[in-house]
Amino acid sequence: MQTFAVRTIALALAVIAAALCWIGWQTAQHGKVPDTGSAYQSVALINGQLYFGRLEAAGDYLSLRDVFYVQTRQNPETRAVANVLVKRGAEPHQPDRMLISRRQVLLIEPVKADSPVAKLIAEQNTQPK
């Protein structure tokens, strides 16, 4: 009977130790950004907004630098609609980054180096300021 109690206590301690290790690992992973293998990432927010930029970890927030977004514009003469990639930073407060709550992020995807978005970003970054 005493052997059964010792084994039960040992098993309970092993389960508790495993749970504490799992919690510690999850906490360590919380502060990281998923490695997408690309210089730029697209970040979709739960409100439907989509941004492109360089993603970094910032605690409970994600820091997005070199930020771009797509803006739809209509030519008043031809009424043709075009999507244009716009770089953030020209706003009156001239932001150099966005801090996004992790809870607002729906998904993160890589922007491949040879994609149309990456090519447009490269064009924007080579233009004189």
XYZ file of C-alpha atoms in Angstrom:
129
model
C 0.000 0.000 0.000
C 2.834 2.338 0.881
C 4.485 1.660 -2.523
C 1.268 2.685 -4.296
C 1.217 6.002 -2.394
C 4.871 6.691 -3.215
C 4.296 5.943 -6.910
C 1.190 8.148 -6.969
C 3.078 11.043 -5.368
C 6.003 10.579 -7.769
C 3.639 10.565 -10.743
C 1.858 13.683 -9.470
C 5.197 15.476 -9.021
C 6.266 14.482 -12.558
C 2.993 15.830 -14.005
C 3.386 19.091 -12.057
C 7.011 19.455 -13.229
C 5.978 18.836 -16.846
C 3.182 21.403 -16.553
C 5.572 24.000 -15.109
C 8.043 23.350 -17.951
C 5.248 23.776 -20.499
C 4.108 27.045 -18.912
C 7.701 28.329 -18.852
C 8.205 27.435 -22.506
C 4.944 29.121 -23.517
C 5.928 32.263 -21.608
C 9.311 32.345 -23.364
C 7.623 31.942 -26.770
C 5.159 34.770 -26.028
C 7.767 37.463 -26.602
C 8.933 36.132 -29.969
C 7.822 36.865 -33.496
C 7.260 33.903 -35.820
C 10.164 33.450 -38.231
C 8.710 33.794 -41.718
C 12.056 33.624 -43.490
C 11.484 36.921 -45.289
C 12.541 40.517 -44.715
C 8.937 41.813 -44.814
C 5.729 40.417 -43.392
C 2.084 41.152 -44.037
C 0.068 41.659 -40.866
C -3.710 41.337 -41.039
C -5.635 42.812 -38.133
C -9.006 41.642 -36.853
C -10.578 44.927 -38.027
C -9.717 44.094 -41.669
C -6.695 46.386 -42.053
C -3.610 44.962 -43.751
C -0.102 46.320 -43.314
C 3.294 45.323 -44.692
C 6.544 45.912 -42.875
C 9.420 44.568 -40.796
C 8.015 42.810 -37.745
C 9.759 42.780 -34.355
C 8.741 41.606 -30.896
C 7.872 44.227 -28.283
C 6.363 42.381 -25.294
C 2.567 42.333 -25.505
C 2.880 44.312 -28.737
C 4.399 43.755 -32.144
C 6.506 46.541 -33.599
C 6.078 47.043 -37.337
C 8.731 49.227 -38.998
C 9.036 50.443 -42.576
C 5.235 50.233 -42.801
C 3.211 50.162 -46.029
C -0.485 49.755 -46.751
C -2.665 49.511 -49.853
C -4.858 52.472 -50.717
C -7.548 52.403 -53.400
C -7.616 55.475 -55.618
C -9.984 56.454 -58.399
C -9.052 58.564 -61.394
C -11.722 61.314 -61.519
C -11.565 61.556 -65.316
C -11.633 57.897 -66.296
C -13.168 56.544 -63.097
C -10.577 53.784 -63.236
C -9.780 52.303 -59.846
C -6.205 51.458 -58.901
C -4.611 50.046 -55.783
C -1.485 51.918 -54.692
C 1.080 50.926 -52.083
C 1.578 53.830 -49.672
C 4.410 54.210 -47.179
C 3.440 55.388 -43.703
C 5.387 58.260 -42.230
C 4.122 61.221 -44.235
C 1.288 61.769 -41.739
C 1.475 64.949 -39.592
C 2.859 63.010 -36.598
C 5.475 61.265 -38.836
C 5.430 57.805 -37.222
C 8.541 55.658 -37.629
C 6.771 52.453 -36.526
C 3.458 50.958 -35.451
C 2.968 49.162 -32.148
C 0.208 46.609 -32.583
C -1.420 44.694 -29.747
C -0.875 40.975 -30.263
C -4.581 40.457 -29.527
C -5.493 42.502 -32.628
C -3.462 40.355 -35.047
C -5.421 37.879 -37.140
C -2.514 36.504 -39.149
C 1.092 37.086 -40.171
C 2.412 36.005 -43.559
C 5.774 36.334 -45.309
C 6.218 38.708 -48.231
C 8.378 36.836 -50.737
C 11.313 38.795 -52.166
C 10.093 38.336 -55.753
C 6.438 39.175 -55.059
C 4.747 42.253 -56.551
C 4.424 43.781 -53.071
C 8.151 43.327 -52.356
C 8.998 44.904 -55.707
C 6.760 47.905 -54.962
C 8.339 48.270 -51.510
C 11.811 48.220 -53.088
C 10.723 50.916 -55.567
C 9.296 53.080 -52.759
C 12.473 52.697 -50.665
C 14.734 53.754 -53.573
C 12.772 56.908 -54.362
C 14.267 60.168 -53.046
C 12.559 61.519 -49.966
